[in-house]
PDB file of C-alpha atoms and ligand atoms in Angstrom:
ATOM      1  CA  MET A   1      -0.001   0.211  -0.047  1.00 67.00           C
ATOM      2  CA  HIS A   2       1.095   3.579  -0.441  1.00 80.00           C
ATOM      3  CA  CYS A   3       2.744   5.305   2.717  1.00 94.00           C
ATOM      4  CA  LYS A   4       4.410   8.325   2.255  1.00 96.00           C
ATOM      5  CA  LYS A   5       8.034   8.845   3.329  1.00 96.00           C
ATOM      6  CA  ASP A   6       8.178  11.807   6.052  1.00 97.00           C
ATOM      7  CA  GLU A   7      11.053  13.901   6.352  1.00 97.00           C
ATOM      8  CA  GLN A   8      10.338  14.751  10.225  1.00 96.00           C
ATOM      9  CA  LEU A   9       9.629  11.151  11.072  1.00 97.00           C
ATOM     10  CA  GLN A  10      13.010  10.624   9.341  1.00 98.00           C
ATOM     11  CA  ARG A  11      14.963  13.203  11.325  1.00 97.00           C
ATOM     12  CA  ILE A  12      13.594  11.641  14.541  1.00 97.00           C
ATOM     13  CA  ILE A  13      14.929   8.289  13.467  1.00 97.00           C
ATOM     14  CA  ASN A  14      18.210   9.741  12.608  1.00 97.00           C
ATOM     15  CA  GLN A  15      18.445  11.451  16.385  1.00 97.00           C
ATOM     16  CA  VAL A  16      17.596   8.149  18.102  1.00 97.00           C
ATOM     17  CA  LYS A  17      19.330   5.564  15.732  1.00 96.00           C
ATOM     18  CA  SER A  18      22.555   5.438  17.227  1.00 97.00           C
ATOM     19  CA  LEU A  19      20.659   3.878  20.672  1.00 97.00           C
ATOM     20  CA  THR A  20      20.809   0.949  18.177  1.00 96.00           C
ATOM     21  CA  THR A  21      24.564   0.173  19.308  1.00 95.00           C
ATOM     22  CA  LYS A  22      23.688   0.130  22.698  1.00 96.00           C
ATOM     23  CA  GLY A  23      21.200  -3.075  22.311  1.00 96.00           C
ATOM     24  CA  LYS A  24      21.402  -6.563  21.557  1.00 96.00           C
ATOM     25  CA  LEU A  25      19.281  -8.622  19.146  1.00 96.00           C
ATOM     26  CA  ALA A  26      17.323 -11.450  20.874  1.00 94.00           C
ATOM     27  CA  ASP A  27      19.208 -14.640  20.431  1.00 86.00           C
ATOM     28  CA  TYR A  28      17.413 -17.074  22.817  1.00 88.00           C
ATOM     29  CA  ILE A  29      15.450 -17.951  19.826  1.00 89.00           C
ATOM     30  CA  PRO A  30      18.324 -18.709  17.452  1.00 88.00           C
ATOM     31  CA  ALA A  31      16.781 -17.375  14.188  1.00 88.00           C
ATOM     32  CA  LEU A  32      16.010 -14.100  15.558  1.00 91.00           C
ATOM     33  CA  ALA A  33      19.875 -13.131  15.845  1.00 91.00           C
ATOM     34  CA  ASN A  34      20.009 -12.968  11.810  1.00 89.00           C
ATOM     35  CA  GLU A  35      18.589  -9.352  12.291  1.00 92.00           C
ATOM     36  CA  ASN A  36      20.874  -6.431  11.275  1.00 94.00           C
ATOM     37  CA  LYS A  37      21.203  -4.311  14.897  1.00 94.00           C
ATOM     38  CA  GLU A  38      21.046  -0.833  13.212  1.00 94.00           C
ATOM     39  CA  HIS A  39      17.751  -1.233  11.429  1.00 96.00           C
ATOM     40  CA  LEU A  40      15.067   1.479  12.559  1.00 97.00           C
ATOM     41  CA  CYS A  41      11.850   1.868  10.877  1.00 97.00           C
ATOM     42  CA  ALA A  42       8.612   3.440  11.497  1.00 98.00           C
ATOM     43  CA  SER A  43       5.257   3.716  10.191  1.00 98.00           C
ATOM     44  CA  ILE A  44       2.208   5.753  11.085  1.00 98.00           C
ATOM     45  CA  TYR A  45      -1.208   5.093   9.926  1.00 98.00           C
ATOM     46  CA  TYR A  46      -4.128   7.882  10.887  1.00 98.00           C
ATOM     47  CA  LEU A  47      -7.607   7.181  11.113  1.00 98.00           C
ATOM     48  CA  ASP A  48      -8.297   9.308   8.113  1.00 97.00           C
ATOM     49  CA  LYS A  49      -6.268   6.450   6.063  1.00 97.00           C
ATOM     50  CA  THR A  50      -3.229   8.525   5.450  1.00 97.00           C
ATOM     51  CA  CYS A  51       0.512   6.991   6.246  1.00 97.00           C
ATOM     52  CA  VAL A  52       3.512   8.273   6.765  1.00 98.00           C
ATOM     53  CA  SER A  53       6.699   6.319   7.350  1.00 98.00           C
ATOM     54  CA  ALA A  54      10.529   6.548   7.295  1.00 97.00           C
ATOM     55  CA  GLY A  55      13.136   3.729   6.905  1.00 94.00           C
ATOM     56  CA  ASP A  56      13.146   0.436   5.239  1.00 87.00           C
ATOM     57  CA  VAL A  57       9.083   0.155   6.270  1.00 90.00           C
ATOM     58  CA  GLU A  58       8.732  -3.221   3.716  1.00 83.00           C
ATOM     59  CA  HIS A  59      11.247  -5.257   5.532  1.00 93.00           C
ATOM     60  CA  SER A  60       8.992  -7.637   7.540  1.00 95.00           C
ATOM     61  CA  PHE A  61       9.506  -9.045  10.481  1.00 97.00           C
ATOM     62  CA  THR A  62       7.866 -11.712  13.210  1.00 98.00           C
ATOM     63  CA  LEU A  63       5.235 -10.344  15.473  1.00 98.00           C
ATOM     64  CA  GLN A  64       6.777 -12.259  18.618  1.00 97.00           C
ATOM     65  CA  SER A  65       4.595 -10.946  21.988  1.00 97.00           C
ATOM     66  CA  ILE A  66       2.831  -8.686  20.031  1.00 98.00           C
ATOM     67  CA  SER A  67       0.867 -11.312  19.024  1.00 98.00           C
ATOM     68  CA  LYS A  68      -0.295 -11.739  22.403  1.00 98.00           C
ATOM     69  CA  VAL A  69      -2.638  -8.913  22.214  1.00 98.00           C
ATOM     70  CA  LEU A  70      -4.120  -9.961  19.008  1.00 98.00           C
ATOM     71  CA  SER A  71      -4.630 -13.343  20.462  1.00 98.00           C
ATOM     72  CA  LEU A  72      -6.646 -12.182  23.438  1.00 98.00           C
ATOM     73  CA  ALA A  73      -8.873 -10.276  21.228  1.00 98.00           C
ATOM     74  CA  LEU A  74      -9.571 -13.265  19.461  1.00 98.00           C
ATOM     75  CA  VAL A  75     -10.164 -15.287  22.542  1.00 98.00           C
ATOM     76  CA  LEU A  76     -12.009 -12.648  24.261  1.00 98.00           C
ATOM     77  CA  MET A  77     -14.398 -12.921  21.017  1.00 98.00           C
ATOM     78  CA  ASP A  78     -14.690 -16.499  21.172  1.00 98.00           C
ATOM     79  CA  HIS A  79     -15.380 -16.850  24.972  1.00 98.00           C
ATOM     80  CA  GLY A  80     -16.422 -13.721  26.762  1.00 98.00           C
ATOM     81  CA  GLU A  81     -14.604 -11.903  29.486  1.00 98.00           C
ATOM     82  CA  GLU A  82     -15.633 -14.333  32.105  1.00 97.00           C
ATOM     83  CA  TYR A  83     -14.493 -17.558  31.235  1.00 97.00           C
ATOM     84  CA  VAL A  84     -11.404 -16.221  29.628  1.00 98.00           C
ATOM     85  CA  PHE A  85     -10.326 -14.271  33.136  1.00 97.00           C
ATOM     86  CA  GLU A  86     -10.881 -17.390  34.836  1.00 95.00           C
ATOM     87  CA  HIS A  87      -7.874 -19.018  33.244  1.00 95.00           C
ATOM     88  CA  VAL A  88      -5.750 -15.637  33.352  1.00 96.00           C
ATOM     89  CA  GLY A  89      -5.407 -12.585  35.475  1.00 93.00           C
ATOM     90  CA  MET A  90      -5.494  -8.751  34.740  1.00 93.00           C
ATOM     91  CA  GLU A  91      -2.465  -7.710  37.255  1.00 88.00           C
ATOM     92  CA  PRO A  92       0.842  -6.461  35.958  1.00 88.00           C
ATOM     93  CA  THR A  93       3.878  -8.268  37.297  1.00 85.00           C
ATOM     94  CA  GLY A  94       7.588  -6.731  37.786  1.00 80.00           C
ATOM     95  CA  ASP A  95       9.007 -10.010  36.746  1.00 82.00           C
ATOM     96  CA  PRO A  96      10.241 -10.693  33.242  1.00 81.00           C
ATOM     97  CA  PHE A  97       8.220 -11.813  30.549  1.00 86.00           C
ATOM     98  CA  ASN A  98       9.184 -15.533  30.714  1.00 86.00           C
ATOM     99  CA  SER A  99       9.391 -15.909  34.629  1.00 85.00           C
ATOM    100  CA  ILE A 100       7.585 -19.052  35.990  1.00 83.00           C
ATOM    101  CA  VAL A 101       8.207 -17.731  39.869  1.00 81.00           C
ATOM    102  CA  LYS A 102       4.466 -16.358  40.210  1.00 83.00           C
ATOM    103  CA  LEU A 103       2.850 -19.223  38.891  1.00 84.00           C
ATOM    104  CA  GLU A 104       3.764 -21.218  41.878  1.00 79.00           C
ATOM    105  CA  THR A 105       3.532 -18.194  44.470  1.00 82.00           C
ATOM    106  CA  ASN A 106       0.054 -16.973  42.962  1.00 80.00           C
ATOM    107  CA  ASN A 107      -2.821 -18.555  44.865  1.00 73.00           C
ATOM    108  CA  PRO A 108      -4.899 -20.072  42.725  1.00 74.00           C
ATOM    109  CA  SER A 109      -2.189 -20.457  40.445  1.00 79.00           C
ATOM    110  CA  LYS A 110      -3.187 -18.786  37.142  1.00 89.00           C
ATOM    111  CA  PRO A 111      -0.757 -16.483  35.124  1.00 93.00           C
ATOM    112  CA  LEU A 112      -0.875 -12.926  36.323  1.00 92.00           C
ATOM    113  CA  ASN A 113      -1.435 -11.400  32.666  1.00 94.00           C
ATOM    114  CA  PRO A 114      -2.105 -12.374  29.116  1.00 96.00           C
ATOM    115  CA  MET A 115       1.168 -10.388  27.771  1.00 95.00           C
ATOM    116  CA  ILE A 116       3.449 -12.352  29.854  1.00 95.00           C
ATOM    117  CA  ASN A 117       4.584 -15.867  28.443  1.00 95.00           C
ATOM    118  CA  ALA A 118       2.388 -18.256  30.749  1.00 95.00           C
ATOM    119  CA  GLY A 119      -0.565 -15.944  30.460  1.00 96.00           C
ATOM    120  CA  ALA A 120      -0.459 -15.860  26.315  1.00 97.00           C
ATOM    121  CA  LEU A 121       0.096 -19.881  26.186  1.00 98.00           C
ATOM    122  CA  ALA A 122      -2.931 -19.962  28.277  1.00 97.00           C
ATOM    123  CA  VAL A 123      -4.995 -17.548  25.940  1.00 98.00           C
ATOM    124  CA  THR A 124      -3.347 -19.442  22.784  1.00 98.00           C
ATOM    125  CA  ASN A 125      -4.635 -22.523  24.247  1.00 98.00           C
ATOM    126  CA  MET A 126      -8.205 -21.058  24.256  1.00 98.00           C
ATOM    127  CA  ILE A 127      -8.232 -20.298  20.532  1.00 98.00           C
ATOM    128  CA  LYS A 128     -11.555 -21.886  19.444  1.00 98.00           C
ATOM    129  CA  GLY A 129     -10.941 -24.705  16.797  1.00 98.00           C
ATOM    130  CA  SER A 130     -11.054 -28.424  16.333  1.00 97.00           C
ATOM    131  CA  ASP A 131      -7.459 -29.026  16.098  1.00 98.00           C
ATOM    132  CA  LYS A 132      -4.425 -27.037  16.338  1.00 98.00           C
ATOM    133  CA  ASP A 133      -4.169 -26.562  12.442  1.00 98.00           C
ATOM    134  CA  GLU A 134      -7.934 -25.007  13.039  1.00 98.00           C
ATOM    135  CA  GLN A 135      -6.747 -22.594  15.853  1.00 98.00           C
ATOM    136  CA  PHE A 136      -3.690 -20.918  14.116  1.00 98.00           C
ATOM    137  CA  THR A 137      -5.696 -20.495  10.726  1.00 98.00           C
ATOM    138  CA  ARG A 138      -8.569 -18.626  12.599  1.00 98.00           C
ATOM    139  CA  LEU A 139      -5.703 -16.699  14.146  1.00 98.00           C
ATOM    140  CA  LEU A 140      -3.919 -16.085  11.169  1.00 98.00           C
ATOM    141  CA  ASN A 141      -7.213 -15.009   9.496  1.00 98.00           C
ATOM    142  CA  PHE A 142      -8.046 -12.570  12.172  1.00 98.00           C
ATOM    143  CA  ILE A 143      -4.698 -10.957  11.768  1.00 98.00           C
ATOM    144  CA  LYS A 144      -4.875 -10.616   7.876  1.00 98.00           C
ATOM    145  CA  GLU A 145      -8.047  -8.808   8.765  1.00 98.00           C
ATOM    146  CA  LEU A 146      -6.842  -6.447  11.105  1.00 98.00           C
ATOM    147  CA  ALA A 147      -3.429  -5.795   9.173  1.00 98.00           C
ATOM    148  CA  ASP A 148      -5.875  -5.840   5.932  1.00 97.00           C
ATOM    149  CA  SER A 149      -3.507  -7.943   4.167  1.00 97.00           C
ATOM    150  CA  ASP A 150      -4.019 -11.227   2.590  1.00 97.00           C
ATOM    151  CA  SER A 151      -0.673 -12.300   2.024  1.00 96.00           C
ATOM    152  CA  ILE A 152       0.334 -12.281   5.862  1.00 98.00           C
ATOM    153  CA  THR A 153       1.887 -15.573   6.325  1.00 98.00           C
ATOM    154  CA  TYR A 154       4.306 -16.392   9.078  1.00 98.00           C
ATOM    155  CA  ASP A 155       7.892 -17.204   9.276  1.00 97.00           C
ATOM    156  CA  THR A 156       8.356 -21.428   9.173  1.00 97.00           C
ATOM    157  CA  ILE A 157      12.230 -20.954   9.966  1.00 96.00           C
ATOM    158  CA  VAL A 158      11.749 -18.347  13.207  1.00 96.00           C
ATOM    159  CA  ALA A 159       8.627 -21.099  14.107  1.00 97.00           C
ATOM    160  CA  GLN A 160      10.692 -24.311  14.147  1.00 96.00           C
ATOM    161  CA  SER A 161      14.141 -22.602  15.640  1.00 94.00           C
ATOM    162  CA  GLU A 162      11.789 -21.289  18.693  1.00 95.00           C
ATOM    163  CA  TYR A 163       9.795 -24.866  18.808  1.00 97.00           C
ATOM    164  CA  ASN A 164      13.165 -26.701  19.022  1.00 96.00           C
ATOM    165  CA  THR A 165      14.383 -24.701  21.877  1.00 94.00           C
ATOM    166  CA  ALA A 166      10.869 -23.329  23.967  1.00 96.00           C
ATOM    167  CA  TRP A 167      12.185 -25.317  26.960  1.00 95.00           C
ATOM    168  CA  LEU A 168      11.161 -22.661  29.062  1.00 95.00           C
ATOM    169  CA  ASN A 169       7.599 -21.953  27.682  1.00 96.00           C
ATOM    170  CA  ARG A 170       7.261 -25.850  27.583  1.00 97.00           C
ATOM    171  CA  SER A 171       7.909 -25.763  31.602  1.00 95.00           C
ATOM    172  CA  LEU A 172       5.343 -22.975  31.665  1.00 95.00           C
ATOM    173  CA  CYS A 173       2.662 -25.165  30.099  1.00 96.00           C
ATOM    174  CA  TYR A 174       3.074 -28.414  31.992  1.00 96.00           C
ATOM    175  CA  PHE A 175       3.031 -26.476  35.236  1.00 93.00           C
ATOM    176  CA  MET A 176      -0.178 -24.920  34.106  1.00 95.00           C
ATOM    177  CA  LYS A 177      -1.421 -28.290  32.875  1.00 95.00           C
ATOM    178  CA  GLU A 178      -1.088 -29.672  36.306  1.00 93.00           C
ATOM    179  CA  HIS A 179      -3.201 -26.689  37.548  1.00 93.00           C
ATOM    180  CA  ASP A 180      -5.928 -27.268  35.078  1.00 93.00           C
ATOM    181  CA  ILE A 181      -5.069 -23.973  33.242  1.00 94.00           C
ATOM    182  CA  ILE A 182      -4.618 -25.154  29.897  1.00 95.00           C
ATOM    183  CA  LYS A 183      -5.803 -28.404  28.379  1.00 97.00           C
ATOM    184  CA  GLY A 184      -4.751 -31.186  25.755  1.00 97.00           C
ATOM    185  CA  SER A 185      -1.423 -31.396  24.201  1.00 98.00           C
ATOM    186  CA  VAL A 186       1.365 -29.529  25.220  1.00 98.00           C
ATOM    187  CA  ASP A 187       3.374 -30.040  21.880  1.00 98.00           C
ATOM    188  CA  HIS A 188       0.281 -28.830  19.957  1.00 98.00           C
ATOM    189  CA  LEU A 189      -0.018 -25.781  22.184  1.00 98.00           C
ATOM    190  CA  ILE A 190       3.682 -24.704  21.911  1.00 98.00           C
ATOM    191  CA  GLU A 191       3.443 -25.542  17.849  1.00 98.00           C
ATOM    192  CA  VAL A 192       0.620 -22.960  17.707  1.00 98.00           C
ATOM    193  CA  TYR A 193       2.148 -20.580  20.129  1.00 98.00           C
ATOM    194  CA  THR A 194       5.315 -20.401  18.128  1.00 98.00           C
ATOM    195  CA  LYS A 195       3.573 -20.100  14.979  1.00 98.00           C
ATOM    196  CA  GLN A 196       1.616 -17.274  16.162  1.00 98.00           C
ATOM    197  CA  CYS A 197       4.647 -15.708  17.226  1.00 98.00           C
ATOM    198  CA  SER A 198       6.178 -16.164  13.728  1.00 98.00           C
ATOM    199  CA  ILE A 199       3.381 -14.621  11.902  1.00 98.00           C
ATOM    200  CA  LYS A 200       5.156 -11.533   9.959  1.00 98.00           C
ATOM    201  CA  MET A 201       4.593  -8.301   8.836  1.00 98.00           C
ATOM    202  CA  HIS A 202       6.111  -5.064   8.056  1.00 97.00           C
ATOM    203  CA  SER A 203       5.606  -1.747   9.750  1.00 97.00           C
ATOM    204  CA  ILE A 204       2.785  -0.385   7.648  1.00 97.00           C
ATOM    205  CA  GLU A 205       0.819  -3.370   8.059  1.00 97.00           C
ATOM    206  CA  LEU A 206       1.804  -2.915  12.051  1.00 98.00           C
ATOM    207  CA  ALA A 207       0.465   0.710  11.880  1.00 98.00           C
ATOM    208  CA  LYS A 208      -2.737  -0.548  10.417  1.00 98.00           C
ATOM    209  CA  THR A 209      -3.557  -3.334  12.724  1.00 98.00           C
ATOM    210  CA  ALA A 210      -2.467  -0.587  15.750  1.00 98.00           C
ATOM    211  CA  SER A 211      -5.139   1.645  13.972  1.00 98.00           C
ATOM    212  CA  VAL A 212      -7.907  -0.925  14.720  1.00 98.00           C
ATOM    213  CA  PHE A 213      -6.919  -0.200  18.290  1.00 98.00           C
ATOM    214  CA  ALA A 214      -7.260   3.506  17.929  1.00 98.00           C
ATOM    215  CA  ASN A 215     -10.292   3.315  16.137  1.00 98.00           C
ATOM    216  CA  ASN A 216     -12.013   1.191  19.069  1.00 98.00           C
ATOM    217  CA  GLY A 217     -12.398  -1.845  16.849  1.00 98.00           C
ATOM    218  CA  LEU A 218     -13.446  -0.657  13.750  1.00 98.00           C
ATOM    219  CA  HIS A 219     -11.370  -0.575  10.719  1.00 98.00           C
ATOM    220  CA  PRO A 220     -10.423   2.634   9.618  1.00 98.00           C
ATOM    221  CA  SER A 221      -9.487   1.365   6.032  1.00 94.00           C
ATOM    222  CA  THR A 222     -12.003  -1.268   5.599  1.00 94.00           C
ATOM    223  CA  ASN A 223     -14.659   0.313   7.714  1.00 96.00           C
ATOM    224  CA  LYS A 224     -15.456  -3.094   8.952  1.00 97.00           C
ATOM    225  CA  ARG A 225     -16.102  -3.722  12.921  1.00 98.00           C
ATOM    226  CA  VAL A 226     -12.748  -6.290  13.341  1.00 98.00           C
ATOM    227  CA  ILE A 227     -13.334  -6.372  17.324  1.00 98.00           C
ATOM    228  CA  PRO A 228     -16.234  -5.194  19.552  1.00 98.00           C
ATOM    229  CA  GLU A 229     -15.563  -1.699  21.005  1.00 98.00           C
ATOM    230  CA  LYS A 230     -15.133  -3.641  24.774  1.00 98.00           C
ATOM    231  CA  ILE A 231     -12.727  -5.831  23.828  1.00 98.00           C
ATOM    232  CA  ALA A 232     -10.768  -3.405  21.780  1.00 98.00           C
ATOM    233  CA  GLN A 233     -10.704  -1.318  25.084  1.00 98.00           C
ATOM    234  CA  LEU A 234      -9.718  -4.224  27.103  1.00 98.00           C
ATOM    235  CA  CYS A 235      -7.047  -4.800  25.000  1.00 98.00           C
ATOM    236  CA  LYS A 236      -5.725  -1.208  25.382  1.00 98.00           C
ATOM    237  CA  THR A 237      -5.924  -1.433  28.660  1.00 97.00           C
ATOM    238  CA  PHE A 238      -3.774  -4.351  28.908  1.00 97.00           C
ATOM    239  CA  MET A 239      -0.920  -2.536  26.412  1.00 97.00           C
ATOM    240  CA  VAL A 240      -0.977  -0.005  29.285  1.00 97.00           C
ATOM    241  CA  THR A 241      -0.431  -1.727  32.088  1.00 95.00           C
ATOM    242  CA  CYS A 242       1.503  -5.048  30.830  1.00 94.00           C
ATOM    243  CA  GLY A 243       2.488  -4.158  27.207  1.00 96.00           C
ATOM    244  CA  MET A 244       5.952  -3.299  27.765  1.00 95.00           C
ATOM    245  CA  TYR A 245       6.651  -6.144  30.057  1.00 90.00           C
ATOM    246  CA  ASN A 246       8.273  -5.117  33.140  1.00 89.00           C
ATOM    247  CA  ALA A 247       9.123  -1.952  31.798  1.00 94.00           C
ATOM    248  CA  SER A 248       5.047  -0.907  31.364  1.00 95.00           C
ATOM    249  CA  GLY A 249       5.324   1.461  34.027  1.00 95.00           C
ATOM    250  CA  GLU A 250       8.185   3.478  32.897  1.00 96.00           C
ATOM    251  CA  PHE A 251       7.026   3.531  29.243  1.00 97.00           C
ATOM    252  CA  ALA A 252       3.453   4.897  30.598  1.00 97.00           C
ATOM    253  CA  ILE A 253       5.447   7.779  32.056  1.00 97.00           C
ATOM    254  CA  LYS A 254       7.508   8.609  29.161  1.00 97.00           C
ATOM    255  CA  VAL A 255       5.413   7.939  26.275  1.00 98.00           C
ATOM    256  CA  GLY A 256       1.861   7.196  28.195  1.00 98.00           C
ATOM    257  CA  VAL A 257       0.328   5.683  25.087  1.00 98.00           C
ATOM    258  CA  PRO A 258      -1.149   1.773  24.453  1.00 98.00           C
ATOM    259  CA  ALA A 259       1.574  -0.330  23.391  1.00 98.00           C
ATOM    260  CA  LYS A 260       2.745  -3.968  22.942  1.00 98.00           C
ATOM    261  CA  SER A 261       6.326  -4.898  22.289  1.00 97.00           C
ATOM    262  CA  GLY A 262       7.999  -7.974  20.841  1.00 97.00           C
ATOM    263  CA  VAL A 263      11.310  -9.706  21.308  1.00 96.00           C
ATOM    264  CA  SER A 264      11.820  -9.378  17.386  1.00 97.00           C
ATOM    265  CA  GLY A 265      12.126  -5.659  18.034  1.00 98.00           C
ATOM    266  CA  GLY A 266       8.632  -4.838  16.896  1.00 98.00           C
ATOM    267  CA  ILE A 267       6.557  -2.296  18.876  1.00 98.00           C
ATOM    268  CA  LEU A 268       2.570  -1.558  17.946  1.00 98.00           C
ATOM    269  CA  ALA A 269       1.590   1.424  19.561  1.00 98.00           C
ATOM    270  CA  VAL A 270      -1.849   3.180  19.511  1.00 98.00           C
ATOM    271  CA  VAL A 271      -2.657   6.688  19.754  1.00 98.00           C
ATOM    272  CA  PRO A 272      -6.421   6.696  20.626  1.00 98.00           C
ATOM    273  CA  GLU A 273      -8.852   8.424  18.314  1.00 98.00           C
ATOM    274  CA  LEU A 274      -5.615   9.445  16.006  1.00 98.00           C
ATOM    275  CA  CYS A 275      -3.189   6.597  14.843  1.00 98.00           C
ATOM    276  CA  GLY A 276      -1.723   3.270  14.761  1.00 98.00           C
ATOM    277  CA  ILE A 277       1.932   3.314  14.753  1.00 98.00           C
ATOM    278  CA  GLY A 278       4.136   0.048  13.606  1.00 98.00           C
ATOM    279  CA  ILE A 279       8.120   0.409  14.598  1.00 98.00           C
ATOM    280  CA  PHE A 280      10.891  -2.030  13.826  1.00 98.00           C
ATOM    281  CA  GLY A 281      14.197  -2.123  15.299  1.00 98.00           C
ATOM    282  CA  PRO A 282      15.564  -5.269  16.501  1.00 97.00           C
ATOM    283  CA  ALA A 283      18.164  -4.305  19.004  1.00 97.00           C
ATOM    284  CA  LEU A 284      16.707  -4.604  22.248  1.00 97.00           C
ATOM    285  CA  ASP A 285      16.885  -3.014  26.053  1.00 97.00           C
ATOM    286  CA  ASP A 286      17.727  -5.139  29.102  1.00 94.00           C
ATOM    287  CA  LYS A 287      13.865  -5.929  29.493  1.00 93.00           C
ATOM    288  CA  GLY A 288      13.647  -7.365  26.021  1.00 93.00           C
ATOM    289  CA  ASN A 289      11.754  -4.095  24.260  1.00 96.00           C
ATOM    290  CA  SER A 290      13.387  -2.151  21.139  1.00 98.00           C
ATOM    291  CA  ILE A 291      15.764   0.222  22.524  1.00 98.00           C
ATOM    292  CA  ALA A 292      15.775   2.857  19.884  1.00 98.00           C
ATOM    293  CA  GLY A 293      11.982   1.919  18.981  1.00 98.00           C
ATOM    294  CA  ILE A 294      11.180   3.323  22.875  1.00 98.00           C
ATOM    295  CA  GLY A 295      13.621   6.120  22.159  1.00 98.00           C
ATOM    296  CA  LEU A 296      11.623   7.015  18.892  1.00 98.00           C
ATOM    297  CA  LEU A 297       8.149   6.848  20.487  1.00 98.00           C
ATOM    298  CA  GLU A 298       9.336   8.977  23.573  1.00 98.00           C
ATOM    299  CA  ARG A 299      10.474  11.512  21.105  1.00 98.00           C
ATOM    300  CA  LEU A 300       7.239  11.424  18.957  1.00 97.00           C
ATOM    301  CA  SER A 301       5.314  11.767  22.239  1.00 98.00           C
ATOM    302  CA  ALA A 302       7.097  14.918  23.235  1.00 97.00           C
ATOM    303  CA  ASN A 303       6.904  16.800  20.197  1.00 96.00           C
ATOM    304  CA  TYR A 304       3.061  15.766  19.350  1.00 95.00           C
ATOM    305  CA  LYS A 305       1.768  15.683  22.854  1.00 97.00           C
ATOM    306  CA  LEU A 306       0.703  12.467  22.467  1.00 97.00           C
ATOM    307  CA  SER A 307       0.502  10.917  26.097  1.00 98.00           C
ATOM    308  CA  ILE A 308      -3.096   9.826  27.196  1.00 98.00           C
ATOM    309  CA  PHE A 309      -2.523  10.690  30.789  1.00 97.00           C
TER     310      PHE A 309
HETATM  311  N1  LIG B   1       8.260 -16.332  21.310  1.00 57.46           N
HETATM  312  C1  LIG B   1       8.438 -15.345  22.107  1.00 57.46           C
HETATM  313  C2  LIG B   1       8.695 -16.291  23.591  1.00 57.46           C
HETATM  314  O1  LIG B   1       7.565 -16.721  24.011  1.00 57.46           O
HETATM  315  C3  LIG B   1       7.718 -14.070  22.470  1.00 57.46           C
HETATM  316  C4  LIG B   1       8.787 -13.316  23.864  1.00 57.46           C
HETATM  317  C5  LIG B   1       8.631 -11.964  23.396  1.00 57.46           C
HETATM  318  O2  LIG B   1       8.483 -11.217  22.452  1.00 57.46           O
HETATM  319  N2  LIG B   1       8.958 -11.188  24.628  1.00 57.46           N
HETATM  320  O3  LIG B   1       9.633 -16.435  24.055  1.00 57.46           O
END
């Protein structure tokens, strides 16, 4: 799709780009270590359907944890709030996204929120479908609708790479299976989850996906109601409280918009009633967020007064 190159956005990218040297690529999923650390690009999709961008915006990347907010929306549509929140909580955590510790200390044992790995695995387990393939296809089709692109697919190499090394995520699943939070085969769940995390798009598609949340679930480009308003609101609230892992508090203060990051270096950010933002910068800070991506959002928020608070 057409997205105009924007000089102002490019200037901000140039100002924060040196931050990439201070970050590190995620390498615990071996295939993610192949990215170029210096990459940084951004697209902004406004609700009036105009789009501005800067950098190599058509480079596609895997969603990783960004997918957690999209699977949550689908599962809430599938089952309703009451059922979903019997299996996953609503509270932020000060622990890293893949931590196992609170699963044991919380009583009853359920993951604190859907944005950490344990919670996201419980959510993926709830996607409706007669088998793992139908579960994944339903999620992929939903994401195609959000990104307004039929060509979205998943990266088989990244998916396989994570599937082969997801020991910690498997541990979280076995723990939750013991406590009846997840049902069925752990291997099947890990397969759906790793494919979900490997769904690929570029920053313009990510900005469009974000714009659906900015427009309260009504797709600004297709005019279709893709997500009920209440569920879009709920997802945005989770993004504010838990979307940037255990850096969500600082991010709310410094940027102040709902956002969700992934260890691939993507960030989906939502400026309610205005626009969706898609960023890709694979160099990560020590919490697993795109280091230059956060710098970019801080500048955008300060320059254009984007904070919702
Ligand atoms: N697929 C990744 C994992 O489960 C997603 C984590 C992330 O992006 N923070 O480890």
